[in-house]
Short mmCIF file of C-alpha atoms in Angstrom, two decimals:
data_model
loop_
_atom_site.label_atom_id
_atom_site.label_comp_id
_atom_site.label_asym_id
_atom_site.label_seq_id
_atom_site.Cartn_x
_atom_site.Cartn_y
_atom_site.Cartn_z
CA UNK P 1 12.25 -3.13 -141.50
CA UNK P 2 13.59 0.30 -142.26
CA UNK P 3 10.89 1.86 -140.07
CA UNK P 4 11.96 -0.31 -137.14
CA UNK P 5 15.57 0.74 -137.55
CA UNK P 6 14.54 4.40 -137.70
CA UNK P 7 12.68 3.99 -134.40
CA UNK P 8 15.60 2.22 -132.71
CA UNK P 9 18.16 4.84 -133.65
CA UNK P 10 16.92 7.56 -131.21
CA UNK P 11 16.53 4.94 -128.49
CA UNK P 12 20.01 3.68 -129.15
CA UNK P 13 21.39 7.20 -128.98
CA UNK P 14 19.58 7.81 -125.71
CA UNK P 15 20.90 4.53 -124.31
CA UNK P 16 24.43 5.47 -125.30
CA UNK P 17 24.04 8.87 -123.61
CA UNK P 18 22.81 7.17 -120.43
CA UNK P 19 25.81 4.82 -120.50
CA UNK P 20 28.18 7.75 -120.93
CA UNK P 21 26.42 9.88 -118.27
CA UNK P 22 26.19 7.17 -115.59
CA UNK P 23 29.90 7.19 -114.59
CA UNK P 24 29.84 10.99 -114.38
CA UNK P 25 26.73 10.85 -112.21
CA UNK P 26 28.36 8.29 -109.91
CA UNK P 27 31.44 10.49 -109.58
CA UNK P 28 29.25 13.52 -108.83
CA UNK P 29 27.32 11.64 -106.15
CA UNK P 30 30.57 10.45 -104.58
CA UNK P 31 31.91 14.01 -104.57
CA UNK P 32 28.69 15.27 -103.01
CA UNK P 33 28.70 12.55 -100.32
CA UNK P 34 32.35 13.25 -99.47
CA UNK P 35 31.56 16.98 -99.34
CA UNK P 36 28.78 16.40 -96.82
CA UNK P 37 31.09 14.30 -94.67
CA UNK P 38 33.97 16.77 -94.92
CA UNK P 39 31.70 19.73 -94.10
CA UNK P 40 30.42 17.98 -90.98
CA UNK P 41 33.93 17.04 -89.84
CA UNK P 42 35.26 20.57 -90.42
CA UNK P 43 32.30 22.04 -88.54
CA UNK P 44 33.15 19.97 -85.47
CA UNK P 45 36.90 20.62 -85.78
CA UNK P 46 36.45 24.40 -86.00
CA UNK P 47 34.10 24.48 -83.01
CA UNK P 48 36.46 22.38 -80.88
CA UNK P 49 39.51 24.43 -81.86
CA UNK P 50 37.76 27.71 -81.00
CA UNK P 51 36.42 26.30 -77.72
CA UNK P 52 39.96 25.36 -76.69
CA UNK P 53 40.94 28.98 -77.30
CA UNK P 54 37.99 30.09 -75.14
CA UNK P 55 36.37 31.93 -78.05
CA UNK P 56 32.90 33.36 -77.50
CA UNK P 57 30.25 30.64 -78.20
CA UNK P 58 28.38 32.84 -80.70
CA UNK P 59 31.56 33.55 -82.64
CA UNK P 60 32.68 29.91 -82.68
CA UNK P 61 29.28 28.82 -83.97
CA UNK P 62 29.31 31.51 -86.65
CA UNK P 63 32.79 30.61 -87.91
CA UNK P 64 31.96 26.90 -87.86
CA UNK P 65 28.81 27.50 -89.91
CA UNK P 66 30.67 29.68 -92.41
CA UNK P 67 33.28 26.94 -92.83
CA UNK P 68 30.61 24.28 -93.28
CA UNK P 69 28.63 26.28 -95.85
CA UNK P 70 31.77 27.23 -97.79
CA UNK P 71 32.79 23.58 -98.13
CA UNK P 72 29.29 22.60 -99.20
CA UNK P 73 29.17 25.30 -101.88
CA UNK P 74 32.56 24.32 -103.30
CA UNK P 75 31.63 20.64 -103.23
CA UNK P 76 28.34 21.23 -105.02
CA UNK P 77 30.08 23.26 -107.73
CA UNK P 78 32.66 20.48 -108.15
CA UNK P 79 29.94 17.82 -108.34
CA UNK P 80 28.00 19.81 -110.96
CA UNK P 81 31.11 20.29 -113.07
CA UNK P 82 31.66 16.51 -112.98
CA UNK P 83 28.39 16.01 -114.92
CA UNK P 84 29.33 18.72 -117.44
CA UNK P 85 26.94 21.24 -115.94
CA UNK P 86 27.54 24.84 -117.10
CA UNK P 87 28.76 26.07 -113.73
CA UNK P 88 30.04 29.39 -115.10
CA UNK P 89 26.69 30.36 -116.56
CA UNK P 90 24.90 29.17 -113.44
CA UNK P 91 27.15 31.22 -111.15
CA UNK P 92 26.73 34.26 -113.41
CA UNK P 93 22.97 33.85 -113.21
CA UNK P 94 23.16 33.56 -109.44
CA UNK P 95 25.25 36.72 -109.35
CA UNK P 96 22.65 38.72 -111.24
CA UNK P 97 19.82 37.29 -109.18
CA UNK P 98 21.78 37.87 -105.99
CA UNK P 99 22.42 41.49 -106.94
CA UNK P 100 18.72 42.05 -107.59
CA UNK P 101 17.63 40.37 -104.36
CA UNK P 102 20.41 42.06 -102.40
CA UNK P 103 19.34 45.49 -103.62
CA UNK P 104 15.74 44.75 -102.63
CA UNK P 105 16.82 43.44 -99.22
CA UNK P 106 19.52 46.06 -98.63
CA UNK P 107 18.57 46.78 -95.00
CA UNK P 108 18.45 43.08 -94.09
CA UNK P 109 21.85 42.52 -95.72
CA UNK P 110 23.36 45.50 -93.85
CA UNK P 111 22.04 44.21 -90.53
CA UNK P 112 23.37 40.72 -91.27
CA UNK P 113 26.87 41.97 -92.12
CA UNK P 114 26.87 44.27 -89.09
CA UNK P 115 25.78 41.36 -86.89
CA UNK P 116 28.64 39.21 -88.16
CA UNK P 117 31.13 42.02 -87.50
CA UNK P 118 29.76 42.57 -83.99
CA UNK P 119 30.10 38.87 -83.19
CA UNK P 120 33.66 38.81 -84.53
CA UNK P 121 34.90 42.05 -82.94
CA UNK P 122 32.91 41.64 -79.70
CA UNK P 123 32.70 45.26 -78.53
CA UNK P 124 30.30 43.96 -75.86
CA UNK P 125 28.90 40.70 -74.49
CA UNK P 126 25.55 39.65 -73.11
CA UNK P 127 25.04 41.02 -69.59
CA UNK P 128 27.30 44.06 -70.02
CA UNK P 129 26.22 47.67 -69.50
CA UNK P 130 26.56 49.64 -72.72
CA UNK P 131 25.37 52.66 -74.65
CA UNK P 132 24.82 51.69 -78.29
CA UNK P 133 22.58 52.78 -81.12
CA UNK P 134 21.31 55.71 -79.05
CA UNK P 135 20.18 53.54 -76.12
CA UNK P 136 21.83 52.78 -72.77
CA UNK P 137 21.25 49.69 -70.66
CA UNK P 138 22.17 46.03 -70.28
CA UNK P 139 22.66 43.77 -73.29
CA UNK P 140 20.25 40.82 -73.08
CA UNK P 141 20.73 39.21 -76.50
CA UNK P 142 22.97 39.45 -79.59
CA UNK P 143 21.68 38.00 -82.84
CA UNK P 144 22.70 38.20 -86.49
CA UNK P 145 19.98 40.75 -87.29
CA UNK P 146 19.59 42.73 -84.08
CA UNK P 147 20.84 43.45 -80.56
CA UNK P 148 18.48 43.60 -77.59
CA UNK P 149 19.11 46.04 -74.73
CA UNK P 150 17.21 46.37 -71.45
CA UNK P 151 17.35 50.12 -70.81
CA UNK P 152 17.91 51.62 -67.36
CA UNK P 153 14.19 52.37 -67.04
CA UNK P 154 13.20 48.78 -67.86
CA UNK P 155 12.32 49.04 -71.56
CA UNK P 156 13.28 46.17 -73.85
CA UNK P 157 14.68 47.70 -77.05
CA UNK P 158 15.55 45.65 -80.16
CA UNK P 159 18.07 47.64 -82.20
CA UNK P 160 19.05 46.74 -85.80
CA UNK P 161 22.71 45.77 -85.88
CA UNK P 162 23.48 48.28 -88.64
CA UNK P 163 22.39 51.05 -86.25
CA UNK P 164 24.51 49.58 -83.45
CA UNK P 165 27.63 49.06 -85.57
CA UNK P 166 27.35 52.40 -87.40
CA UNK P 167 27.32 54.52 -84.23
CA UNK P 168 29.67 55.01 -81.26
CA UNK P 169 29.54 52.23 -78.66
CA UNK P 170 30.31 52.86 -74.99
CA UNK P 171 30.93 49.74 -72.90
CA UNK P 172 30.71 50.61 -69.21
CA UNK P 173 31.47 47.04 -68.12
CA UNK P 174 34.92 46.85 -69.74
CA UNK P 175 36.40 49.83 -67.88
CA UNK P 176 38.36 49.44 -64.64
CA UNK P 177 37.90 52.99 -63.42
CA UNK P 178 35.67 55.94 -64.18
CA UNK P 179 35.92 59.66 -63.50
CA UNK P 180 33.10 61.50 -61.79
CA UNK P 181 32.68 65.26 -62.07
CA UNK P 182 30.34 67.00 -59.64
CA UNK P 183 29.36 70.67 -59.80
CA UNK P 184 28.69 72.64 -56.62
CA UNK P 185 28.30 76.34 -55.79
CA UNK P 186 29.17 78.21 -52.60
CA UNK P 187 28.20 81.68 -51.39
CA UNK P 188 30.37 84.67 -52.19
CA UNK P 189 31.20 85.08 -48.51
CA UNK P 190 32.77 81.58 -48.35
CA UNK P 191 36.42 80.93 -47.55
CA UNK P 192 37.31 79.16 -50.81
CA UNK P 193 40.41 77.45 -49.41
CA UNK P 194 38.30 75.92 -46.66
CA UNK P 195 35.63 74.82 -49.12
CA UNK P 196 38.32 73.36 -51.38
CA UNK P 197 39.76 71.29 -48.53
CA UNK P 198 36.29 70.01 -47.59
CA UNK P 199 35.57 68.93 -51.16
CA UNK P 200 38.79 66.90 -51.30
CA UNK P 201 38.09 65.36 -47.88
CA UNK P 202 34.62 64.28 -49.00
CA UNK P 203 35.99 62.81 -52.24
CA UNK P 204 38.56 60.74 -50.36
CA UNK P 205 35.76 59.15 -48.31
CA UNK P 206 33.70 58.09 -51.34
CA UNK P 207 33.41 54.28 -51.76
CA UNK P 208 35.80 52.93 -54.37
CA UNK P 209 37.85 56.14 -54.60
CA UNK P 210 41.15 55.85 -56.49
CA UNK P 211 44.19 57.47 -54.93
CA UNK P 212 45.87 57.79 -58.32
CA UNK P 213 44.96 60.06 -59.97
CA UNK P 214 44.13 62.02 -56.86
CA UNK P 215 40.86 63.94 -56.51
CA UNK P 216 40.98 67.64 -57.31
CA UNK P 217 38.57 70.56 -57.29
CA UNK P 218 38.53 73.71 -59.41
CA UNK P 219 36.66 76.95 -58.74
CA UNK P 220 35.86 77.92 -62.31
CA UNK P 221 33.34 80.76 -62.52
CA UNK P 222 31.39 83.50 -60.78
CA UNK P 223 27.73 82.60 -61.01
CA UNK P 224 24.65 84.74 -60.47
CA UNK P 225 24.39 83.78 -56.81
CA UNK P 226 27.42 81.55 -56.14
CA UNK P 227 31.03 80.83 -56.94
CA UNK P 228 30.90 77.56 -58.83
CA UNK P 229 33.34 74.67 -58.52
CA UNK P 230 33.71 71.20 -60.00
CA UNK P 231 34.99 68.26 -58.00
CA UNK P 232 36.77 65.55 -60.01
CA UNK P 233 37.63 62.09 -58.71
CA UNK P 234 38.13 58.56 -60.04
CA UNK P 235 36.49 55.40 -58.72
CA UNK P 236 37.22 51.70 -59.14
CA UNK P 237 34.05 50.38 -60.77
CA UNK P 238 34.69 46.88 -59.39
CA UNK P 239 34.36 48.28 -55.85
CA UNK P 240 31.57 50.84 -56.27
CA UNK P 241 29.02 51.69 -58.91
CA UNK P 242 28.90 55.08 -60.61
CA UNK P 243 25.58 56.10 -59.07
CA UNK P 244 26.57 54.83 -55.61
CA UNK P 245 29.73 56.93 -55.66
CA UNK P 246 27.88 59.98 -56.99
CA UNK P 247 25.19 59.63 -54.32
CA UNK P 248 27.80 59.33 -51.57
CA UNK P 249 29.65 62.42 -52.83
CA UNK P 250 26.54 64.62 -52.97
CA UNK P 251 25.42 63.58 -49.48
CA UNK P 252 28.93 64.00 -48.11
CA UNK P 253 29.31 67.53 -49.51
CA UNK P 254 25.96 68.63 -48.13
CA UNK P 255 26.75 67.21 -44.68
CA UNK P 256 30.26 68.72 -44.57
CA UNK P 257 29.13 72.15 -45.75
CA UNK P 258 26.28 72.28 -43.24
CA UNK P 259 28.67 71.27 -40.45
CA UNK P 260 31.10 74.06 -41.37
CA UNK P 261 28.29 76.57 -42.05
CA UNK P 262 29.20 76.90 -45.72
CA UNK P 263 26.25 78.17 -47.70
CA UNK P 264 25.10 76.48 -50.92
CA UNK P 265 22.93 79.35 -52.16
CA UNK P 266 19.74 79.19 -54.15
CA UNK P 267 19.57 81.16 -57.38
CA UNK P 268 18.48 84.71 -56.52
CA UNK P 269 16.23 86.79 -58.72
CA UNK P 270 15.51 90.42 -57.94
CA UNK P 271 12.15 91.73 -59.11
CA UNK P 272 11.73 95.50 -59.41
CA UNK P 273 8.16 96.69 -59.55
CA UNK P 274 7.64 100.02 -61.16
CA UNK P 275 5.24 102.33 -59.24
CA UNK P 276 1.82 102.99 -60.62
#
């Protein structure tokens, strides 16, 4: 009889533990279910709110995901604490493991953080002409890990976001106007006032030229075979592209100088041959 009682005692203790644990488990499951529902609702609410504000789709999706994951993490921690799980020790263990993994995956983590910052700050969008990470071209894709640029010569370059974010970014598509500087040399026999007037006349005929600030030219140095000048003018990039305006200016200067018999000299080298 005593042996039977000894065998029942552990079973009875286990049964009592199950009875005590069951309500906590039910509460934890309810918390987890409500967390899933709340995370889904908040995900939709954040996306709709950002869409109403005309936020970039990539940014709205990112913020909605961050909100959803944050709620899930907090809900899981709450559910675990409801069943007397040692959340503090678990989180500490995750911190140590996360530090170790993060150190091993340092480059991936840097690219991820840089990608998030790029999506939030939006220094450029897909389809814009930029110079970033040492490459210039059109942005074709922006992801968490990398940015893809189609360079001017047709190459498809995938640049790590840490390289993009850590270097200067030039966005050619977000500017309304752009200054063009064009160097030209004239012969020493040239009437400089006449050449100056021709340069300004050509600039004022360039497509997309801005009247304010007005074009101006400066004769700046005596070269080996010419007096060198630089023509400065601004263009409206919505009316004319940079290369179109530059092409028109070069052709216009050549035509005007030939018409007025103004010489654009070649570099001259004098060779002296010693006898014998």
